[in-house]
JSON list of C-alpha atoms in Angstrom, two decimals:
[
{"chain": "A", "resi": 286, "resn": "MET", "atom": "CA", "xyz": [-24.94, -184.64, 0.29]},
{"chain": "A", "resi": 287, "resn": "LYS", "atom": "CA", "xyz": [-28.27, -184.72, -1.53]},
{"chain": "A", "resi": 288, "resn": "VAL", "atom": "CA", "xyz": [-29.36, -182.37, -4.31]},
{"chain": "A", "resi": 289, "resn": "LEU", "atom": "CA", "xyz": [-32.78, -180.79, -4.85]},
{"chain": "A", "resi": 290, "resn": "SER", "atom": "CA", "xyz": [-32.96, -178.94, -8.18]},
{"chain": "A", "resi": 291, "resn": "LEU", "atom": "CA", "xyz": [-35.61, -176.34, -8.99]},
{"chain": "A", "resi": 292, "resn": "CYS", "atom": "CA", "xyz": [-36.40, -176.40, -12.71]},
{"chain": "A", "resi": 293, "resn": "SER", "atom": "CA", "xyz": [-38.93, -175.16, -15.23]},
{"chain": "A", "resi": 294, "resn": "ARG", "atom": "CA", "xyz": [-39.47, -175.47, -18.95]},
{"chain": "A", "resi": 295, "resn": "VAL", "atom": "CA", "xyz": [-40.65, -171.89, -19.53]},
{"chain": "A", "resi": 296, "resn": "GLY", "atom": "CA", "xyz": [-39.23, -168.57, -18.45]},
{"chain": "A", "resi": 297, "resn": "GLY", "atom": "CA", "xyz": [-40.90, -166.46, -15.80]},
{"chain": "A", "resi": 298, "resn": "SER", "atom": "CA", "xyz": [-41.99, -169.41, -13.69]},
{"chain": "A", "resi": 299, "resn": "GLY", "atom": "CA", "xyz": [-40.42, -168.03, -10.50]},
{"chain": "A", "resi": 300, "resn": "ARG", "atom": "CA", "xyz": [-37.57, -170.51, -10.03]},
{"chain": "A", "resi": 301, "resn": "THR", "atom": "CA", "xyz": [-35.09, -168.11, -8.47]},
{"chain": "A", "resi": 302, "resn": "THR", "atom": "CA", "xyz": [-37.63, -166.39, -6.24]},
{"chain": "A", "resi": 303, "resn": "LEU", "atom": "CA", "xyz": [-38.91, -169.72, -4.92]},
{"chain": "A", "resi": 304, "resn": "ALA", "atom": "CA", "xyz": [-35.42, -171.20, -4.60]},
{"chain": "A", "resi": 305, "resn": "ALA", "atom": "CA", "xyz": [-34.39, -168.36, -2.30]},
{"chain": "A", "resi": 306, "resn": "GLN", "atom": "CA", "xyz": [-37.58, -168.31, -0.22]},
{"chain": "A", "resi": 307, "resn": "LEU", "atom": "CA", "xyz": [-37.89, -172.10, 0.15]},
{"chain": "A", "resi": 308, "resn": "ALA", "atom": "CA", "xyz": [-34.24, -172.34, 1.13]},
{"chain": "A", "resi": 309, "resn": "GLU", "atom": "CA", "xyz": [-34.73, -169.73, 3.84]},
{"chain": "A", "resi": 310, "resn": "ILE", "atom": "CA", "xyz": [-37.80, -171.53, 5.21]},
{"chain": "A", "resi": 311, "resn": "LEU", "atom": "CA", "xyz": [-36.07, -174.93, 5.18]},
{"chain": "A", "resi": 312, "resn": "HIS", "atom": "CA", "xyz": [-32.93, -173.42, 6.73]},
{"chain": "A", "resi": 313, "resn": "ARG", "atom": "CA", "xyz": [-34.96, -172.04, 9.64]},
{"chain": "A", "resi": 314, "resn": "GLY", "atom": "CA", "xyz": [-36.89, -175.29, 10.10]},
{"chain": "A", "resi": 315, "resn": "PRO", "atom": "CA", "xyz": [-36.22, -178.55, 11.93]},
{"chain": "A", "resi": 316, "resn": "GLY", "atom": "CA", "xyz": [-34.85, -180.51, 8.98]},
{"chain": "A", "resi": 317, "resn": "PRO", "atom": "CA", "xyz": [-31.37, -181.18, 7.64]},
{"chain": "A", "resi": 318, "resn": "ASP", "atom": "CA", "xyz": [-28.79, -178.49, 6.92]},
{"chain": "A", "resi": 319, "resn": "VAL", "atom": "CA", "xyz": [-29.56, -176.56, 3.73]},
{"chain": "A", "resi": 320, "resn": "ALA", "atom": "CA", "xyz": [-27.44, -174.50, 1.34]},
{"chain": "A", "resi": 321, "resn": "VAL", "atom": "CA", "xyz": [-28.22, -172.99, -2.07]},
{"chain": "A", "resi": 322, "resn": "LEU", "atom": "CA", "xyz": [-26.28, -173.18, -5.32]},
{"chain": "A", "resi": 323, "resn": "GLU", "atom": "CA", "xyz": [-26.97, -171.10, -8.41]},
{"chain": "A", "resi": 324, "resn": "LEU", "atom": "CA", "xyz": [-26.36, -172.80, -11.76]},
{"chain": "A", "resi": 325, "resn": "ASP", "atom": "CA", "xyz": [-27.92, -169.98, -13.74]},
{"chain": "A", "resi": 326, "resn": "PRO", "atom": "CA", "xyz": [-25.35, -167.69, -15.42]},
{"chain": "A", "resi": 327, "resn": "GLN", "atom": "CA", "xyz": [-27.80, -164.78, -15.09]},
{"chain": "A", "resi": 328, "resn": "ASN", "atom": "CA", "xyz": [-26.37, -164.51, -11.55]},
{"chain": "A", "resi": 329, "resn": "VAL", "atom": "CA", "xyz": [-29.50, -163.18, -9.82]},
{"chain": "A", "resi": 330, "resn": "LEU", "atom": "CA", "xyz": [-30.01, -165.55, -6.87]},
{"chain": "A", "resi": 331, "resn": "GLY", "atom": "CA", "xyz": [-27.64, -163.67, -4.55]},
{"chain": "A", "resi": 332, "resn": "LEU", "atom": "CA", "xyz": [-29.69, -160.50, -4.84]},
{"chain": "A", "resi": 333, "resn": "TYR", "atom": "CA", "xyz": [-32.62, -162.29, -3.17]},
{"chain": "A", "resi": 334, "resn": "LEU", "atom": "CA", "xyz": [-30.36, -163.34, -0.30]},
{"chain": "A", "resi": 335, "resn": "GLY", "atom": "CA", "xyz": [-28.62, -160.07, 0.50]},
{"chain": "A", "resi": 336, "resn": "GLN", "atom": "CA", "xyz": [-25.60, -160.06, -1.84]},
{"chain": "A", "resi": 337, "resn": "ASP", "atom": "CA", "xyz": [-24.50, -156.58, -2.94]},
{"chain": "A", "resi": 338, "resn": "VAL", "atom": "CA", "xyz": [-25.63, -155.61, -6.43]},
{"chain": "A", "resi": 339, "resn": "GLU", "atom": "CA", "xyz": [-22.05, -154.62, -7.32]},
{"chain": "A", "resi": 340, "resn": "SER", "atom": "CA", "xyz": [-20.58, -157.97, -6.26]},
{"chain": "A", "resi": 341, "resn": "GLU", "atom": "CA", "xyz": [-19.18, -160.07, -9.11]},
{"chain": "A", "resi": 342, "resn": "GLU", "atom": "CA", "xyz": [-17.96, -162.93, -6.92]},
{"chain": "A", "resi": 343, "resn": "GLY", "atom": "CA", "xyz": [-19.22, -166.47, -7.32]},
{"chain": "A", "resi": 344, "resn": "TRP", "atom": "CA", "xyz": [-18.34, -170.14, -7.43]},
{"chain": "A", "resi": 345, "resn": "TYR", "atom": "CA", "xyz": [-17.49, -170.23, -11.15]},
{"chain": "A", "resi": 346, "resn": "HIS", "atom": "CA", "xyz": [-14.29, -168.22, -10.91]},
{"chain": "A", "resi": 347, "resn": "ARG", "atom": "CA", "xyz": [-13.25, -169.97, -7.70]},
{"chain": "A", "resi": 348, "resn": "LEU", "atom": "CA", "xyz": [-13.62, -173.36, -9.37]},
{"chain": "A", "resi": 349, "resn": "ARG", "atom": "CA", "xyz": [-11.64, -172.26, -12.42]},
{"chain": "A", "resi": 350, "resn": "GLN", "atom": "CA", "xyz": [-8.88, -171.01, -10.11]},
{"chain": "A", "resi": 351, "resn": "ASP", "atom": "CA", "xyz": [-8.81, -174.32, -8.19]},
{"chain": "A", "resi": 352, "resn": "GLN", "atom": "CA", "xyz": [-10.16, -172.67, -5.04]},
{"chain": "A", "resi": 353, "resn": "PRO", "atom": "CA", "xyz": [-12.78, -174.49, -2.93]},
{"chain": "A", "resi": 354, "resn": "PRO", "atom": "CA", "xyz": [-16.16, -172.98, -3.86]},
{"chain": "A", "resi": 355, "resn": "MET", "atom": "CA", "xyz": [-17.75, -173.58, -0.45]},
{"chain": "A", "resi": 356, "resn": "ALA", "atom": "CA", "xyz": [-15.00, -171.59, 1.26]},
{"chain": "A", "resi": 357, "resn": "GLY", "atom": "CA", "xyz": [-16.25, -168.56, -0.66]},
{"chain": "A", "resi": 358, "resn": "ALA", "atom": "CA", "xyz": [-19.94, -169.07, 0.15]},
{"chain": "A", "resi": 359, "resn": "PHE", "atom": "CA", "xyz": [-21.97, -166.05, 1.14]},
{"chain": "A", "resi": 360, "resn": "GLU", "atom": "CA", "xyz": [-24.44, -166.01, 4.05]},
{"chain": "A", "resi": 361, "resn": "SER", "atom": "CA", "xyz": [-27.86, -164.42, 4.22]},
{"chain": "A", "resi": 362, "resn": "ASP", "atom": "CA", "xyz": [-28.97, -162.53, 7.33]},
{"chain": "A", "resi": 363, "resn": "SER", "atom": "CA", "xyz": [-30.38, -165.80, 8.70]},
{"chain": "A", "resi": 364, "resn": "GLY", "atom": "CA", "xyz": [-27.09, -167.65, 8.19]},
{"chain": "A", "resi": 365, "resn": "LEU", "atom": "CA", "xyz": [-28.18, -169.57, 5.08]},
{"chain": "A", "resi": 366, "resn": "ARG", "atom": "CA", "xyz": [-25.13, -170.31, 2.95]},
{"chain": "A", "resi": 367, "resn": "PHE", "atom": "CA", "xyz": [-25.41, -169.66, -0.77]},
{"chain": "A", "resi": 368, "resn": "LEU", "atom": "CA", "xyz": [-23.12, -169.87, -3.77]},
{"chain": "A", "resi": 369, "resn": "PRO", "atom": "CA", "xyz": [-23.96, -167.42, -6.55]},
{"chain": "A", "resi": 370, "resn": "PHE", "atom": "CA", "xyz": [-22.78, -168.18, -10.08]},
{"chain": "A", "resi": 371, "resn": "GLY", "atom": "CA", "xyz": [-20.77, -164.97, -10.27]},
{"chain": "A", "resi": 372, "resn": "SER", "atom": "CA", "xyz": [-20.39, -162.47, -13.07]},
{"chain": "A", "resi": 373, "resn": "VAL", "atom": "CA", "xyz": [-19.16, -164.35, -16.15]},
{"chain": "A", "resi": 374, "resn": "ALA", "atom": "CA", "xyz": [-18.81, -163.30, -19.78]},
{"chain": "A", "resi": 375, "resn": "GLU", "atom": "CA", "xyz": [-21.26, -165.00, -22.13]},
{"chain": "A", "resi": 376, "resn": "ALA", "atom": "CA", "xyz": [-18.46, -166.71, -24.06]},
{"chain": "A", "resi": 377, "resn": "GLU", "atom": "CA", "xyz": [-17.38, -168.45, -20.85]},
{"chain": "A", "resi": 378, "resn": "HIS", "atom": "CA", "xyz": [-20.70, -169.98, -19.85]},
{"chain": "A", "resi": 379, "resn": "LEU", "atom": "CA", "xyz": [-21.82, -170.93, -23.38]},
{"chain": "A", "resi": 380, "resn": "GLN", "atom": "CA", "xyz": [-19.79, -174.12, -23.50]},
{"chain": "A", "resi": 381, "resn": "ALA", "atom": "CA", "xyz": [-20.30, -177.62, -24.85]},
{"chain": "A", "resi": 382, "resn": "PRO", "atom": "CA", "xyz": [-22.64, -179.76, -22.70]},
{"chain": "A", "resi": 383, "resn": "ALA", "atom": "CA", "xyz": [-19.83, -182.20, -21.84]},
{"chain": "A", "resi": 384, "resn": "GLU", "atom": "CA", "xyz": [-17.69, -179.32, -20.52]},
{"chain": "A", "resi": 385, "resn": "ILE", "atom": "CA", "xyz": [-20.57, -177.96, -18.45]},
{"chain": "A", "resi": 386, "resn": "ASN", "atom": "CA", "xyz": [-21.34, -181.39, -17.02]},
{"chain": "A", "resi": 387, "resn": "ALA", "atom": "CA", "xyz": [-17.69, -181.76, -16.04]},
{"chain": "A", "resi": 388, "resn": "HIS", "atom": "CA", "xyz": [-17.77, -178.35, -14.29]},
{"chain": "A", "resi": 389, "resn": "VAL", "atom": "CA", "xyz": [-20.92, -179.32, -12.36]},
{"chain": "A", "resi": 390, "resn": "SER", "atom": "CA", "xyz": [-19.54, -182.73, -11.38]},
{"chain": "A", "resi": 391, "resn": "ARG", "atom": "CA", "xyz": [-16.35, -181.14, -10.07]},
{"chain": "A", "resi": 392, "resn": "LEU", "atom": "CA", "xyz": [-18.31, -178.42, -8.28]},
{"chain": "A", "resi": 393, "resn": "LEU", "atom": "CA", "xyz": [-20.66, -180.84, -6.52]},
{"chain": "A", "resi": 394, "resn": "GLU", "atom": "CA", "xyz": [-17.78, -183.10, -5.56]},
{"chain": "A", "resi": 395, "resn": "SER", "atom": "CA", "xyz": [-16.00, -180.16, -3.97]},
{"chain": "A", "resi": 396, "resn": "ILE", "atom": "CA", "xyz": [-19.11, -179.06, -2.06]},
{"chain": "A", "resi": 397, "resn": "SER", "atom": "CA", "xyz": [-19.95, -182.57, -0.86]},
{"chain": "A", "resi": 398, "resn": "ALA", "atom": "CA", "xyz": [-16.47, -182.89, 0.65]},
{"chain": "A", "resi": 399, "resn": "VAL", "atom": "CA", "xyz": [-17.38, -180.24, 3.26]},
{"chain": "A", "resi": 400, "resn": "PHE", "atom": "CA", "xyz": [-21.20, -180.24, 3.27]},
{"chain": "A", "resi": 401, "resn": "ASP", "atom": "CA", "xyz": [-23.47, -183.16, 4.18]},
{"chain": "A", "resi": 402, "resn": "GLY", "atom": "CA", "xyz": [-26.92, -181.61, 3.99]},
{"chain": "A", "resi": 403, "resn": "TRP", "atom": "CA", "xyz": [-29.38, -180.80, 1.20]},
{"chain": "A", "resi": 404, "resn": "LEU", "atom": "CA", "xyz": [-28.18, -178.53, -1.59]},
{"chain": "A", "resi": 405, "resn": "LEU", "atom": "CA", "xyz": [-30.96, -176.60, -3.33]},
{"chain": "A", "resi": 406, "resn": "VAL", "atom": "CA", "xyz": [-29.98, -175.79, -6.89]},
{"chain": "A", "resi": 407, "resn": "ASP", "atom": "CA", "xyz": [-31.44, -172.89, -8.88]},
{"chain": "A", "resi": 408, "resn": "THR", "atom": "CA", "xyz": [-31.21, -173.80, -12.57]},
{"chain": "A", "resi": 409, "resn": "PRO", "atom": "CA", "xyz": [-31.77, -171.88, -15.80]},
{"chain": "A", "resi": 410, "resn": "ARG", "atom": "CA", "xyz": [-34.80, -172.57, -17.94]},
{"chain": "A", "resi": 411, "resn": "GLN", "atom": "CA", "xyz": [-34.76, -175.91, -19.71]},
{"chain": "A", "resi": 412, "resn": "VAL", "atom": "CA", "xyz": [-33.53, -176.93, -22.17]},
{"chain": "A", "resi": 413, "resn": "SER", "atom": "CA", "xyz": [-30.14, -175.62, -21.02]},
{"chain": "A", "resi": 414, "resn": "ALA", "atom": "CA", "xyz": [-26.89, -177.54, -20.63]},
{"chain": "A", "resi": 415, "resn": "TRP", "atom": "CA", "xyz": [-26.58, -176.17, -17.09]},
{"chain": "A", "resi": 416, "resn": "ALA", "atom": "CA", "xyz": [-30.10, -177.38, -16.22]},
{"chain": "A", "resi": 417, "resn": "SER", "atom": "CA", "xyz": [-29.42, -180.78, -17.81]},
{"chain": "A", "resi": 418, "resn": "ALA", "atom": "CA", "xyz": [-26.23, -181.14, -15.77]},
{"chain": "A", "resi": 419, "resn": "ALA", "atom": "CA", "xyz": [-28.17, -180.35, -12.60]},
{"chain": "A", "resi": 420, "resn": "LEU", "atom": "CA", "xyz": [-30.77, -183.00, -13.45]},
{"chain": "A", "resi": 421, "resn": "ASP", "atom": "CA", "xyz": [-28.03, -185.58, -13.99]},
{"chain": "A", "resi": 422, "resn": "HIS", "atom": "CA", "xyz": [-26.84, -185.06, -10.40]},
{"chain": "A", "resi": 423, "resn": "SER", "atom": "CA", "xyz": [-30.17, -184.53, -8.61]},
{"chain": "A", "resi": 424, "resn": "THR", "atom": "CA", "xyz": [-31.64, -186.63, -5.83]},
{"chain": "A", "resi": 425, "resn": "LEU", "atom": "CA", "xyz": [-34.98, -184.83, -6.22]},
{"chain": "A", "resi": 426, "resn": "VAL", "atom": "CA", "xyz": [-36.31, -182.38, -8.81]},
{"chain": "A", "resi": 427, "resn": "LEU", "atom": "CA", "xyz": [-39.01, -179.77, -8.21]},
{"chain": "A", "resi": 428, "resn": "ASN", "atom": "CA", "xyz": [-40.42, -178.51, -11.52]},
{"chain": "A", "resi": 429, "resn": "LEU", "atom": "CA", "xyz": [-42.40, -175.27, -11.53]},
{"chain": "A", "resi": 430, "resn": "LEU", "atom": "CA", "xyz": [-45.51, -174.94, -13.68]},
{"chain": "A", "resi": 431, "resn": "ARG", "atom": "CA", "xyz": [-47.97, -172.20, -14.49]},
{"chain": "A", "resi": 432, "resn": "ALA", "atom": "CA", "xyz": [-51.65, -172.64, -15.26]},
{"chain": "A", "resi": 433, "resn": "ASP", "atom": "CA", "xyz": [-51.40, -171.24, -18.77]},
{"chain": "A", "resi": 434, "resn": "ALA", "atom": "CA", "xyz": [-51.44, -172.63, -22.30]},
{"chain": "A", "resi": 435, "resn": "HIS", "atom": "CA", "xyz": [-47.75, -171.85, -22.91]},
{"chain": "A", "resi": 436, "resn": "SER", "atom": "CA", "xyz": [-46.61, -173.91, -19.94]},
{"chain": "A", "resi": 437, "resn": "LEU", "atom": "CA", "xyz": [-48.92, -176.79, -20.88]},
{"chain": "A", "resi": 438, "resn": "ALA", "atom": "CA", "xyz": [-47.92, -176.87, -24.56]},
{"chain": "A", "resi": 439, "resn": "THR", "atom": "CA", "xyz": [-44.23, -176.74, -23.68]},
{"chain": "A", "resi": 440, "resn": "HIS", "atom": "CA", "xyz": [-44.65, -179.59, -21.22]},
{"chain": "A", "resi": 441, "resn": "VAL", "atom": "CA", "xyz": [-46.43, -181.77, -23.79]},
{"chain": "A", "resi": 442, "resn": "ARG", "atom": "CA", "xyz": [-43.75, -181.10, -26.41]},
{"chain": "A", "resi": 443, "resn": "GLN", "atom": "CA", "xyz": [-40.81, -181.73, -24.07]},
{"chain": "A", "resi": 444, "resn": "ALA", "atom": "CA", "xyz": [-42.21, -184.56, -21.95]},
{"chain": "A", "resi": 445, "resn": "GLY", "atom": "CA", "xyz": [-39.61, -187.24, -21.35]},
{"chain": "A", "resi": 446, "resn": "PRO", "atom": "CA", "xyz": [-39.76, -190.75, -19.91]},
{"chain": "A", "resi": 447, "resn": "PRO", "atom": "CA", "xyz": [-41.22, -191.24, -16.39]},
{"chain": "A", "resi": 448, "resn": "ASP", "atom": "CA", "xyz": [-38.82, -190.26, -13.61]},
{"chain": "A", "resi": 449, "resn": "GLU", "atom": "CA", "xyz": [-39.67, -190.93, -9.96]},
{"chain": "A", "resi": 450, "resn": "ARG", "atom": "CA", "xyz": [-37.36, -188.13, -8.84]},
{"chain": "A", "resi": 451, "resn": "GLN", "atom": "CA", "xyz": [-39.58, -185.52, -10.49]},
{"chain": "A", "resi": 452, "resn": "LEU", "atom": "CA", "xyz": [-42.13, -183.49, -8.54]},
{"chain": "A", "resi": 453, "resn": "TRP", "atom": "CA", "xyz": [-44.25, -180.69, -9.96]},
{"chain": "A", "resi": 454, "resn": "LEU", "atom": "CA", "xyz": [-45.54, -177.50, -8.33]},
{"chain": "A", "resi": 455, "resn": "LEU", "atom": "CA", "xyz": [-48.09, -175.05, -9.69]},
{"chain": "A", "resi": 456, "resn": "ASN", "atom": "CA", "xyz": [-46.83, -171.50, -9.13]},
{"chain": "A", "resi": 457, "resn": "GLN", "atom": "CA", "xyz": [-48.41, -168.06, -9.66]},
{"chain": "A", "resi": 458, "resn": "PHE", "atom": "CA", "xyz": [-51.84, -169.67, -9.41]},
{"chain": "A", "resi": 459, "resn": "GLU", "atom": "CA", "xyz": [-55.04, -167.59, -9.60]},
{"chain": "A", "resi": 460, "resn": "PRO", "atom": "CA", "xyz": [-57.92, -170.02, -8.93]},
{"chain": "A", "resi": 461, "resn": "ALA", "atom": "CA", "xyz": [-60.55, -167.32, -9.51]},
{"chain": "A", "resi": 462, "resn": "GLN", "atom": "CA", "xyz": [-59.54, -167.29, -13.19]},
{"chain": "A", "resi": 463, "resn": "PRO", "atom": "CA", "xyz": [-61.69, -169.96, -14.91]},
{"chain": "A", "resi": 464, "resn": "LEU", "atom": "CA", "xyz": [-58.99, -170.96, -17.40]},
{"chain": "A", "resi": 465, "resn": "GLN", "atom": "CA", "xyz": [-56.43, -171.42, -14.63]},
{"chain": "A", "resi": 466, "resn": "ALA", "atom": "CA", "xyz": [-58.86, -173.51, -12.58]},
{"chain": "A", "resi": 467, "resn": "ASP", "atom": "CA", "xyz": [-59.51, -175.69, -15.64]},
{"chain": "A", "resi": 468, "resn": "LEU", "atom": "CA", "xyz": [-55.80, -176.08, -16.38]},
{"chain": "A", "resi": 469, "resn": "HIS", "atom": "CA", "xyz": [-55.16, -177.07, -12.77]},
{"chain": "A", "resi": 470, "resn": "VAL", "atom": "CA", "xyz": [-57.45, -180.04, -13.38]},
{"chain": "A", "resi": 471, "resn": "VAL", "atom": "CA", "xyz": [-55.57, -180.84, -16.60]},
{"chain": "A", "resi": 472, "resn": "TRP", "atom": "CA", "xyz": [-52.25, -180.76, -14.75]},
{"chain": "A", "resi": 473, "resn": "ARG", "atom": "CA", "xyz": [-53.62, -183.13, -12.10]},
{"chain": "A", "resi": 474, "resn": "ASP", "atom": "CA", "xyz": [-54.76, -185.56, -14.79]},
{"chain": "A", "resi": 475, "resn": "LEU", "atom": "CA", "xyz": [-51.41, -185.40, -16.59]},
{"chain": "A", "resi": 476, "resn": "LEU", "atom": "CA", "xyz": [-49.07, -185.62, -13.60]},
{"chain": "A", "resi": 477, "resn": "GLY", "atom": "CA", "xyz": [-51.03, -187.61, -11.02]},
{"chain": "A", "resi": 478, "resn": "ALA", "atom": "CA", "xyz": [-49.33, -188.03, -7.66]},
{"chain": "A", "resi": 479, "resn": "GLN", "atom": "CA", "xyz": [-46.18, -186.26, -8.87]},
{"chain": "A", "resi": 480, "resn": "LEU", "atom": "CA", "xyz": [-48.06, -182.94, -8.81]},
{"chain": "A", "resi": 481, "resn": "LEU", "atom": "CA", "xyz": [-47.87, -181.56, -5.28]},
{"chain": "A", "resi": 482, "resn": "PRO", "atom": "CA", "xyz": [-51.30, -180.92, -3.74]},
{"chain": "A", "resi": 483, "resn": "GLU", "atom": "CA", "xyz": [-50.00, -177.54, -2.58]},
{"chain": "A", "resi": 484, "resn": "THR", "atom": "CA", "xyz": [-50.01, -174.56, -4.94]},
{"chain": "A", "resi": 485, "resn": "VAL", "atom": "CA", "xyz": [-48.30, -171.17, -4.68]},
{"chain": "A", "resi": 486, "resn": "HIS", "atom": "CA", "xyz": [-50.81, -168.45, -5.39]},
{"chain": "A", "resi": 487, "resn": "ARG", "atom": "CA", "xyz": [-49.94, -165.28, -7.25]},
{"chain": "A", "resi": 488, "resn": "ASP", "atom": "CA", "xyz": [-49.07, -162.80, -4.52]},
{"chain": "A", "resi": 489, "resn": "ARG", "atom": "CA", "xyz": [-47.74, -159.26, -4.83]},
{"chain": "A", "resi": 490, "resn": "ALA", "atom": "CA", "xyz": [-45.50, -159.85, -1.82]},
{"chain": "A", "resi": 491, "resn": "LEU", "atom": "CA", "xyz": [-43.38, -162.33, -3.79]},
{"chain": "A", "resi": 492, "resn": "THR", "atom": "CA", "xyz": [-42.84, -159.78, -6.55]},
{"chain": "A", "resi": 493, "resn": "GLU", "atom": "CA", "xyz": [-41.75, -157.13, -4.04]},
{"chain": "A", "resi": 494, "resn": "VAL", "atom": "CA", "xyz": [-39.17, -158.98, -1.94]},
{"chain": "A", "resi": 495, "resn": "LEU", "atom": "CA", "xyz": [-36.29, -158.28, -4.33]},
{"chain": "A", "resi": 496, "resn": "ALA", "atom": "CA", "xyz": [-36.98, -154.54, -4.36]},
{"chain": "A", "resi": 497, "resn": "ALA", "atom": "CA", "xyz": [-37.31, -154.64, -0.56]},
{"chain": "A", "resi": 498, "resn": "ARG", "atom": "CA", "xyz": [-34.03, -156.61, -0.26]},
{"chain": "A", "resi": 499, "resn": "ALA", "atom": "CA", "xyz": [-35.71, -158.81, 2.35]},
{"chain": "A", "resi": 500, "resn": "GLU", "atom": "CA", "xyz": [-36.83, -162.40, 2.69]},
{"chain": "A", "resi": 501, "resn": "LEU", "atom": "CA", "xyz": [-40.54, -163.07, 2.58]},
{"chain": "A", "resi": 502, "resn": "ALA", "atom": "CA", "xyz": [-40.62, -164.24, 6.21]},
{"chain": "A", "resi": 503, "resn": "THR", "atom": "CA", "xyz": [-39.72, -160.75, 7.43]},
{"chain": "A", "resi": 504, "resn": "TYR", "atom": "CA", "xyz": [-41.23, -158.66, 4.62]},
{"chain": "A", "resi": 505, "resn": "SER", "atom": "CA", "xyz": [-44.70, -160.22, 4.61]},
{"chain": "A", "resi": 506, "resn": "PRO", "atom": "CA", "xyz": [-44.91, -163.06, 7.15]},
{"chain": "A", "resi": 507, "resn": "ASN", "atom": "CA", "xyz": [-48.72, -163.30, 6.98]},
{"chain": "A", "resi": 508, "resn": "SER", "atom": "CA", "xyz": [-49.01, -163.27, 3.19]},
{"chain": "A", "resi": 509, "resn": "GLN", "atom": "CA", "xyz": [-50.74, -165.97, 1.16]},
{"chain": "A", "resi": 510, "resn": "ALA", "atom": "CA", "xyz": [-47.42, -166.81, -0.49]},
{"chain": "A", "resi": 511, "resn": "MET", "atom": "CA", "xyz": [-45.74, -167.33, 2.87]},
{"chain": "A", "resi": 512, "resn": "HIS", "atom": "CA", "xyz": [-48.53, -169.69, 3.93]},
{"chain": "A", "resi": 513, "resn": "ASP", "atom": "CA", "xyz": [-48.25, -171.56, 0.62]},
{"chain": "A", "resi": 514, "resn": "LEU", "atom": "CA", "xyz": [-44.46, -171.88, 0.79]},
{"chain": "A", "resi": 515, "resn": "HIS", "atom": "CA", "xyz": [-44.58, -173.24, 4.33]},
{"chain": "A", "resi": 516, "resn": "GLY", "atom": "CA", "xyz": [-46.87, -175.96, 3.03]},
{"chain": "A", "resi": 517, "resn": "VAL", "atom": "CA", "xyz": [-44.52, -176.74, 0.15]},
{"chain": "A", "resi": 518, "resn": "ALA", "atom": "CA", "xyz": [-41.54, -176.78, 2.52]},
{"chain": "A", "resi": 519, "resn": "ARG", "atom": "CA", "xyz": [-43.29, -179.24, 4.83]},
{"chain": "A", "resi": 520, "resn": "ARG", "atom": "CA", "xyz": [-44.07, -181.46, 1.85]},
{"chain": "A", "resi": 521, "resn": "LEU", "atom": "CA", "xyz": [-40.46, -181.34, 0.61]},
{"chain": "A", "resi": 522, "resn": "LEU", "atom": "CA", "xyz": [-39.18, -182.05, 4.09]},
{"chain": "A", "resi": 523, "resn": "GLY", "atom": "CA", "xyz": [-41.13, -185.30, 4.04]},
{"chain": "A", "resi": 524, "resn": "TYR", "atom": "CA", "xyz": [-39.31, -186.34, 0.87]},
{"chain": "A", "resi": 525, "resn": "MET", "atom": "CA", "xyz": [-35.98, -185.10, 2.20]},
{"chain": "A", "resi": 526, "resn": "GLN", "atom": "CA", "xyz": [-36.30, -187.14, 5.41]},
{"chain": "A", "resi": 527, "resn": "ALA", "atom": "CA", "xyz": [-37.60, -190.31, 3.70]}
]
């Protein structure tokens, strides 16, 4: 099993939305088998993939009860398997980093025993112990950026050592805005070849899919966002098949 984690350093970057939509596109495509894991205690990913709003089930409780998490996976309408975090009290998920890392190691070991494809992981905003644990176990990391001063300043402050596993994707991009166009150039200078040439433009369709309880491919198949995400998926597939 290989792990692709979706991360970001600021909130509101669209991690969960993109995790769900990219997973659906990759699942329907010609590449390896794909499943999705949520490591964000906010427990929202399942709503994008058809899980009932009232459902409190997820992998966390199954793991704590020594039940195989993958046996309790949900399926979207397309057959994509996903493991939501589940409804958990705050005191349970706010644990020491070593404890969280142990949970994630055990979880991934259990999944890899029955799944041999690519696991897309939706993480909380960095710096979070859950996100850090995901990074520790990732084959590939897709970091989401925005073309705004907040995202840039946070990146500069939190920049770590070079890591070949890290890719970067500009999301919610509005090229007609002069500042965003300028910051796109700054991001290219900062990140070089690790910044994907594709961008995901700001598109109302992506903000509406949750309310519509539908995947983007059926809700707005001809949207700009759908075109963009197909390009990102093709790019990721190249890395996944390398």
